[in-house]
Short mmCIF file of C-alpha atoms and ligand atoms in Angstrom, two decimals:
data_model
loop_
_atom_site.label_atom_id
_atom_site.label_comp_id
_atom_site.label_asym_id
_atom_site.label_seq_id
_atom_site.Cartn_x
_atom_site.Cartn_y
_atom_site.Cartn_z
CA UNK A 26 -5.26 14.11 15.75
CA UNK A 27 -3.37 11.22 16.13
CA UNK A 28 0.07 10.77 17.40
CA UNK A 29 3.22 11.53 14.49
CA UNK A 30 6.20 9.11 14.97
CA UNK A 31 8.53 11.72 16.57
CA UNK A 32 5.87 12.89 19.29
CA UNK A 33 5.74 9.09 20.18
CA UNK A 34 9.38 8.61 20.24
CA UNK A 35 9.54 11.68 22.85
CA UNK A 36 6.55 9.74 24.70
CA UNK A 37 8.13 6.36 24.94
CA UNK A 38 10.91 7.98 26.41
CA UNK A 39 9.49 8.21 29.53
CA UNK A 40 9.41 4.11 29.73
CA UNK A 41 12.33 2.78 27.28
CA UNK A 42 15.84 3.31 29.03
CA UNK A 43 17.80 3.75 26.49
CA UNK A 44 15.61 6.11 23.86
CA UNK A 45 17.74 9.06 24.58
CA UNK A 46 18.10 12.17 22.04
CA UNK A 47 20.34 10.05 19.84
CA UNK A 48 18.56 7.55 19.38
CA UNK A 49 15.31 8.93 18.81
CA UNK A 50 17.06 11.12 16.12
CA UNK A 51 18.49 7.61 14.46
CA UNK A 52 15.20 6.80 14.35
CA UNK A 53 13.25 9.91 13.09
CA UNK A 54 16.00 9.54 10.30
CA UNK A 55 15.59 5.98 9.12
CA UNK A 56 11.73 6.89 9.54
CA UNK A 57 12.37 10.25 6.88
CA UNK A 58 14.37 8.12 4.78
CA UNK A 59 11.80 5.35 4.33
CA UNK A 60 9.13 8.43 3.61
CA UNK A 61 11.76 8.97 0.73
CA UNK A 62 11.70 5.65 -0.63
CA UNK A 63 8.14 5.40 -0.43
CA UNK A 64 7.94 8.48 -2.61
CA UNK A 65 9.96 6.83 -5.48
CA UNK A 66 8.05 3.65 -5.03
CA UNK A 67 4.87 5.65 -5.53
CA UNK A 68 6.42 6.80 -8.82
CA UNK A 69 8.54 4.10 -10.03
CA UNK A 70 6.88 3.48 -13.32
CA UNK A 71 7.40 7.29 -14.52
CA UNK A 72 10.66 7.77 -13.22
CA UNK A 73 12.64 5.15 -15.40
CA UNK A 74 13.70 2.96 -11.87
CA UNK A 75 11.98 0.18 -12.47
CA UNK A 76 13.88 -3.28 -13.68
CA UNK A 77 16.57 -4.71 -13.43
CA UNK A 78 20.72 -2.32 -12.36
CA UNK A 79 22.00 -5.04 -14.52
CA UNK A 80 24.09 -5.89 -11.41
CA UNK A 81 24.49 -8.61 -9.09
CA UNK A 82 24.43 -8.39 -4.87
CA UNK A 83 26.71 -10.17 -2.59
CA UNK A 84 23.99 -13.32 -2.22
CA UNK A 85 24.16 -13.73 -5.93
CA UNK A 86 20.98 -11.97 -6.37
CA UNK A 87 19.89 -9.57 -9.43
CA UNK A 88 19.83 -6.12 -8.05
CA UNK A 89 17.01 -3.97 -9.06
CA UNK A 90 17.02 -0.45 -9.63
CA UNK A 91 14.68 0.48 -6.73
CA UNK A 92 17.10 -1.74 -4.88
CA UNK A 93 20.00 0.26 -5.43
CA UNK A 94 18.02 3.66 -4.67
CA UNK A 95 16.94 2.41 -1.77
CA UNK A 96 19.80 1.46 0.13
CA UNK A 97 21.61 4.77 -1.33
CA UNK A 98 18.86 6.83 0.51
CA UNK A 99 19.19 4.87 3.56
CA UNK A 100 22.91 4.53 4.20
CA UNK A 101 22.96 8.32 3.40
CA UNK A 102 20.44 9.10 5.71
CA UNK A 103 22.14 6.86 8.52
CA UNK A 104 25.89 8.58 7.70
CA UNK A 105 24.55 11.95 7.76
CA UNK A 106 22.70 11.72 10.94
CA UNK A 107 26.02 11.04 12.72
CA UNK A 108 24.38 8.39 15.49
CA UNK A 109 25.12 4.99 13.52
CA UNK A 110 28.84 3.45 14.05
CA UNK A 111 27.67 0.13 11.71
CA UNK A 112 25.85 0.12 8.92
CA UNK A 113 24.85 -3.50 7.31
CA UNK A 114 22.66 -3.94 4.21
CA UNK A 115 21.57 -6.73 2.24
CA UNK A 116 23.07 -5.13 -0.88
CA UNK A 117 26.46 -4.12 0.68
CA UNK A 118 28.78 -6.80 1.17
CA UNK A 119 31.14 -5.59 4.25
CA UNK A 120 29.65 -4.14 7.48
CA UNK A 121 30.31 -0.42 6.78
CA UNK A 122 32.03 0.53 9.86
CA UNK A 123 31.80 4.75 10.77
CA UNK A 124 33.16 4.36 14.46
CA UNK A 125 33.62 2.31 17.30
CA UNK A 126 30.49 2.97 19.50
CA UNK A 127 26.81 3.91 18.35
CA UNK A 128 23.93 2.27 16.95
CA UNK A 129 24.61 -0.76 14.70
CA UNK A 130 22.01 -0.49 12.07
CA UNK A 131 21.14 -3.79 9.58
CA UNK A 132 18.29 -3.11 7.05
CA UNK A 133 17.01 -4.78 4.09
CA UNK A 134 16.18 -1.94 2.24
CA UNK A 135 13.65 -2.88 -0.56
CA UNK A 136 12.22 -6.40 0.36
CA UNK A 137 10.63 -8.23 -1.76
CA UNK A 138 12.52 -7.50 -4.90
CA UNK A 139 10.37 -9.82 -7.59
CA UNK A 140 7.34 -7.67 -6.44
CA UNK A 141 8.90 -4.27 -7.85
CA UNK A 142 8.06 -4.52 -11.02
CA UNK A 143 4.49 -5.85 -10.95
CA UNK A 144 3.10 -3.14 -7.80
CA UNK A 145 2.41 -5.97 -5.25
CA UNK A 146 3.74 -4.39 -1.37
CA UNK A 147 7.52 -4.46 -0.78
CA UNK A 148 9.28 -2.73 2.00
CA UNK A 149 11.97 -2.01 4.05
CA UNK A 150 13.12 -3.99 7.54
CA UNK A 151 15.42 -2.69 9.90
CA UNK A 152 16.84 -3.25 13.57
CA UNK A 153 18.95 -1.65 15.96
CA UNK A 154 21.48 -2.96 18.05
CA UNK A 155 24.28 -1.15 20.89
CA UNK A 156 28.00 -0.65 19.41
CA UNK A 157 27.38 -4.04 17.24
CA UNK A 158 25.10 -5.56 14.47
CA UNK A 159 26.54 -9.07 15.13
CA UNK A 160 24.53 -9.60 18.30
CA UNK A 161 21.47 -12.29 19.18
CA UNK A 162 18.20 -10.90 18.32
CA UNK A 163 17.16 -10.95 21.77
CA UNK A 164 19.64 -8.02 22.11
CA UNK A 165 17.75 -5.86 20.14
CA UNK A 166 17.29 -2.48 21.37
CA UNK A 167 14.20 -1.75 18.25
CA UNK A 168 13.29 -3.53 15.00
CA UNK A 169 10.73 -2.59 12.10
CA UNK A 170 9.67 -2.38 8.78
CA UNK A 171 7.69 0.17 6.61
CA UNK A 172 5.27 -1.67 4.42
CA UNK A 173 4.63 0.11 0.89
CA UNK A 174 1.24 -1.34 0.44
CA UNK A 175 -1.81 0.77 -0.27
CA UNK A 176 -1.03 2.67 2.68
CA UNK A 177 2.27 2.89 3.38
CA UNK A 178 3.23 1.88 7.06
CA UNK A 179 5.59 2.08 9.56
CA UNK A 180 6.09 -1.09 12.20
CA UNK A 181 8.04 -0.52 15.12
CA UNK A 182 9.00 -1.96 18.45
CA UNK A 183 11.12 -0.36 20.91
CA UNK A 184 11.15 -3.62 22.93
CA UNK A 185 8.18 -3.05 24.85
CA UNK A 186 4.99 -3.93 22.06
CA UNK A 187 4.53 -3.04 18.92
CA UNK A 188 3.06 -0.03 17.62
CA UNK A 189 1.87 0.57 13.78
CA UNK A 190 1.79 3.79 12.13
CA UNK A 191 0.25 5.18 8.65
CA UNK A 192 1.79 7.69 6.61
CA UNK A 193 -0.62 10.69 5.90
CA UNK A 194 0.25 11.92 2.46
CA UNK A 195 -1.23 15.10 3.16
CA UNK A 196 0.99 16.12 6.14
CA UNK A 197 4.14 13.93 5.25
CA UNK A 198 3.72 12.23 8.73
CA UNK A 199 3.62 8.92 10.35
CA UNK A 200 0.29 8.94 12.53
CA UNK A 201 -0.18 6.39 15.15
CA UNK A 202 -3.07 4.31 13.35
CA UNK A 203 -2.57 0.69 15.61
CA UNK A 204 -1.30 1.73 18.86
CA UNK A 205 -1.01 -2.19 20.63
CA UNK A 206 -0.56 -4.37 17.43
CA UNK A 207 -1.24 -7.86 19.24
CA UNK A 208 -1.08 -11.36 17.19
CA UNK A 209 -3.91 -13.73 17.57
CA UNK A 210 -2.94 -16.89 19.28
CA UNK A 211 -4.38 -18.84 16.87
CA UNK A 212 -4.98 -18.16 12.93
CA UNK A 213 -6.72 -19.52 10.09
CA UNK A 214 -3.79 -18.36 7.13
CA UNK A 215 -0.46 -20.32 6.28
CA UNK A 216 1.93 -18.50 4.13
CA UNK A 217 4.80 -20.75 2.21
CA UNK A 218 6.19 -21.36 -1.01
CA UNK A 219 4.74 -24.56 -1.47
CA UNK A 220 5.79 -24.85 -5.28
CA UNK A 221 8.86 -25.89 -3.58
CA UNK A 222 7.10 -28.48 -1.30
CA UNK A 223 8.87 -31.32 -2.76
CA UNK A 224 12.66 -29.64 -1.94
CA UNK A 225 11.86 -29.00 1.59
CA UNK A 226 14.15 -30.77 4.12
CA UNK A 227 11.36 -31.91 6.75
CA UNK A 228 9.30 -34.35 6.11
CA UNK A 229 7.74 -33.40 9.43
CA UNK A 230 6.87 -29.76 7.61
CA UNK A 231 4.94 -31.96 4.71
CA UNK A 232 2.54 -33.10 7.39
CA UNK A 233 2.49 -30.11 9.09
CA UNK A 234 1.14 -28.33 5.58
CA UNK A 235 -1.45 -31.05 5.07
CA UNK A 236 -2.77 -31.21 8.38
CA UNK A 237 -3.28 -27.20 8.54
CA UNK A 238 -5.45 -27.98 4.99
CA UNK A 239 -7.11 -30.76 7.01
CA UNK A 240 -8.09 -28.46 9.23
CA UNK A 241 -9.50 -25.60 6.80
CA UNK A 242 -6.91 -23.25 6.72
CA UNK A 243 -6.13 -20.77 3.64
CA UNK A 244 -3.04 -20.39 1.97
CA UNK A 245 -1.55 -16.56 1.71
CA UNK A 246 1.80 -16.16 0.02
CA UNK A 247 2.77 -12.74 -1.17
CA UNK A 248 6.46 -13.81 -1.58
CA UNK A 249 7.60 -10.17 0.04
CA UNK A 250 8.67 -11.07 3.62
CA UNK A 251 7.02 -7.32 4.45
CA UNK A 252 3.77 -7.91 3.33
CA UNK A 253 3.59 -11.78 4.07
CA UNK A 254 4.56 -11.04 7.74
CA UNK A 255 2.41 -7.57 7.76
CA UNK A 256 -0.61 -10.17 7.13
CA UNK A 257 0.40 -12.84 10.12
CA UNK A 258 1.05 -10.07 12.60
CA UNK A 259 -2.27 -8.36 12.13
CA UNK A 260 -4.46 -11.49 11.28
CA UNK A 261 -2.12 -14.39 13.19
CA UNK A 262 -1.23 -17.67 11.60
CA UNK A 263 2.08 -18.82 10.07
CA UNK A 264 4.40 -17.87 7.85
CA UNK A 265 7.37 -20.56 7.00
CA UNK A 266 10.40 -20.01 4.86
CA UNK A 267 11.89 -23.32 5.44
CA UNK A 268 15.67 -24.75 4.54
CA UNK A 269 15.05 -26.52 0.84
CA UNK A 270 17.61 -28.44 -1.18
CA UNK A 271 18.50 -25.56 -2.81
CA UNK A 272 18.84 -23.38 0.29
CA UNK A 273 19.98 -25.90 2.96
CA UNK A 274 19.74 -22.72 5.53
CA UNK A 275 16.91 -21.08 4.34
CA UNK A 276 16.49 -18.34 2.33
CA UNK A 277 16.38 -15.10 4.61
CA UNK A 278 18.74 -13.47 6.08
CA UNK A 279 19.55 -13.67 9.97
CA UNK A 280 20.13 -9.86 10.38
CA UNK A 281 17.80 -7.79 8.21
CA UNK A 282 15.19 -10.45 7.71
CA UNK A 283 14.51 -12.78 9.98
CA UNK A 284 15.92 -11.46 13.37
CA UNK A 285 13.62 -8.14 13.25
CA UNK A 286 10.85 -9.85 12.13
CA UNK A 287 11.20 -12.35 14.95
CA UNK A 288 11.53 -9.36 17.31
CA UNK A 289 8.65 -7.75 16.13
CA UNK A 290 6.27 -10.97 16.85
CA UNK A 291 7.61 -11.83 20.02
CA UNK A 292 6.93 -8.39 21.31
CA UNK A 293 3.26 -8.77 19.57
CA UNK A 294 2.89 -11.81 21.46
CA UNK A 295 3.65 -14.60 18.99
CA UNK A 296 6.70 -16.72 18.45
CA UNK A 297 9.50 -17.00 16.13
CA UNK A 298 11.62 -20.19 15.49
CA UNK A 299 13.89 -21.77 13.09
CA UNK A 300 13.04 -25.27 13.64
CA UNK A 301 15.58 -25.90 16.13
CA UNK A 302 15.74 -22.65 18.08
CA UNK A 303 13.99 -19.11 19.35
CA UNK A 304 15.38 -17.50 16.07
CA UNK A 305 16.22 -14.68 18.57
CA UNK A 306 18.83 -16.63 20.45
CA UNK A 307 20.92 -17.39 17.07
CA UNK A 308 24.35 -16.18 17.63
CA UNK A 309 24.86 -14.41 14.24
CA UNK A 310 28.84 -15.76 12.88
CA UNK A 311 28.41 -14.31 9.42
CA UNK A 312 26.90 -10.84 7.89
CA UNK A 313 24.57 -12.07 5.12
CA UNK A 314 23.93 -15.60 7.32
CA UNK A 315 20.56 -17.42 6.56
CA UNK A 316 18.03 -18.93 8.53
CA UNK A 317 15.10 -21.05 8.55
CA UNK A 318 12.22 -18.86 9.49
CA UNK A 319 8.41 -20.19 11.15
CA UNK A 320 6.96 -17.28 12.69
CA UNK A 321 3.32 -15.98 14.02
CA UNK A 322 0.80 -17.09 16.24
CA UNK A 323 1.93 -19.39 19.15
CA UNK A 324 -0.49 -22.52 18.32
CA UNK A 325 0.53 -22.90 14.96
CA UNK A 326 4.23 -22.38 15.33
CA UNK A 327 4.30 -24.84 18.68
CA UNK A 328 2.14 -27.33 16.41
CA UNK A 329 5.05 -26.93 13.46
CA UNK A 330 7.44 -27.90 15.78
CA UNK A 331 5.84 -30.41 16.84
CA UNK A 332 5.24 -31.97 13.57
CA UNK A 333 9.16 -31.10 12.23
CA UNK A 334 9.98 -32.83 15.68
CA UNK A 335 8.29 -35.78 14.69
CA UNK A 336 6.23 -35.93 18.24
CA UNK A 337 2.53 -34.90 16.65
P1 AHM B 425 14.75 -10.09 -1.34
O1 AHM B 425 15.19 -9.48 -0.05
O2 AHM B 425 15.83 -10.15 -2.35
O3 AHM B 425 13.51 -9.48 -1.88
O4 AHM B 425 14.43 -11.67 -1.02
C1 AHM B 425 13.67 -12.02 0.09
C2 AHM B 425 12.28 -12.39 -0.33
C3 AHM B 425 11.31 -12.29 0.82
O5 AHM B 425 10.67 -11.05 0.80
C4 AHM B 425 10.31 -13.40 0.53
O6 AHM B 425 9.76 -13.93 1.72
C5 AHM B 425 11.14 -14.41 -0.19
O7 AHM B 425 12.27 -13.74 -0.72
C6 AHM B 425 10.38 -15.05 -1.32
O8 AHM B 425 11.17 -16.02 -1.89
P2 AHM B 425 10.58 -17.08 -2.95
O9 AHM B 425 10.37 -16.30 -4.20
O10 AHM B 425 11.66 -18.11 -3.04
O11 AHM B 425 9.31 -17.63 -2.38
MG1 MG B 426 14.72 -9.22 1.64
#
């Protein structure tokens, strides 16, 4: 029988300084939330949640039902638990602050909004910080994401590897399926939006793109951040979401995008950059900040940056 979440948590104790009691129960409860929103997900189409609120988020960005429901269930979860002293969401404009000293929780809670409606894998991302969410991503204490693909799954790292678990819909439990989730060093998939080749900023990123066809690569692009990144960590490669003329910074979010995501590969063994820096070092100055994001396995991202350098 394999490991559940919590029986791991208790485990990793043993190694991981700071997973005391309070902080394995944040993260038992931002694990039973997710189980939650996996449930509606698994029903959306019957329970009148899919489409549109018929509202829009801070970023300008059409909420969708699930949306909405989704970040409900997890800033209930997180206020109920007691542990979290900031809570930050993609939907919520101001950093919901509960006290002065805690866990700092930032989630995205349904990524991949397009992909709702149509049954292609969304998910959830979150990270946790000490006291403060606006921290470098280095500072991390854990980051993850829960994947509702086929299988729903769980993707954690308490800063010391990354582990994977599956949900069992028979017992209602996350089971350690991928105990050492390690990224290739090299790849064969890039993952972009290249309908909106012509709007990138680097020319350097143009090449980049060609040479990878040059050299036989396939093209993935799911266009949820989960499941695009889900791919990359388990099968290596690179996925880019680079700054365009219409979003000069990027599209994804520094907090509850890009930051746990780039925390998650580095501890899997890859890298994470955006363009000019380890995306980890960005000193966050604004809540909902964006970021241009080239993450995965080391060759290809050192290559990119070679190539948006102008030095391949
Ligand atoms: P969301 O959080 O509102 O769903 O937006 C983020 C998503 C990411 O999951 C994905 O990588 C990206 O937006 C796709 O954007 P595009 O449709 O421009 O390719
Ligand atoms: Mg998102």
């Amino acid at each position: 029988m394999a490991l559940t979440f919590s029986a791991y948590l208790f485990q990793e104790r043993e190694k991981v300084s700071w997973l005391n009691d309070e902080a394995i129960l944040l993260l038992g409860e931002i694990a039973s939330a997710t189980k939650e929103i996996a449930g509606k997900v698994r029903k959306a189409g019957l329970l009148g949640i899919l489409g549109s609120a018929g509202k829009f988020n801070v970023q300008g960005e059409e909420v969708q039902k699930l949306d909405e429901l989704a970040n409900e269930i997890l800033i209930e979860s997180l206020k109920n638990c007691g542990k979290a002293c900031q809570i930050t969401s993609e939907e919520v404009e101001e950093c919901l602050v509960v006290s002065e000293s805690g866990y700092a929780v930032a989630f995205d809670p349904l990524d991949g909004s397009s992909n709702i409606d149509v049954n292609v894998s969304i998910g959830t991302i979150f990270s946790v910080h000490k006291d403060s969410v606006m921290k470098r991503g280095r500072e991390l204490l854990a980051a993850g994401y829960v994947i509702y693909g086929p299988s729903t799954m769980l993707v954690v790292s308490l800063g010391n590897g990354v582990s994977a678990f599956t949900l069992d819909p028979e017992s209602g439990n996350y089971l350690l399926s991928h105990p050492e989730v390690k990224l290739p060093e090299k790849g064969k998939i890039y993952s972009i939006n290249e309908a909106n080749r012509e709007k990138w900023l680097s020319k350097g990123l143009r090449e980049f793109i060609d040479y990878l066809k040059g050299e036989k690569y396939t093209l993935r692009y799911v266009g949820s951040m989960v499941a695009d990144v889900h791919r990359t960590l388990f099968k290596g490669g690179i996925f880019i979401y680079p700054a365009d003329k219409k979003n000069t910074s990027g599209k994804l979010r520094l907090l509850y995008e890009a930051s746990p995501m780039a925390f998650l590969v580095e501890q899997a063994g890859g890298l994470a950059s955006t363009g000019e820096a380890d995306i980890l070092d960005v000193v966050p100055s604004e809540l909902h900040q964006r970021v241009p994001v080239i993450l995965g396995s080391k060759w290809e991202v050192n290559k990119c940056l070679e190539f948006i350098k102008g030095e391949a």
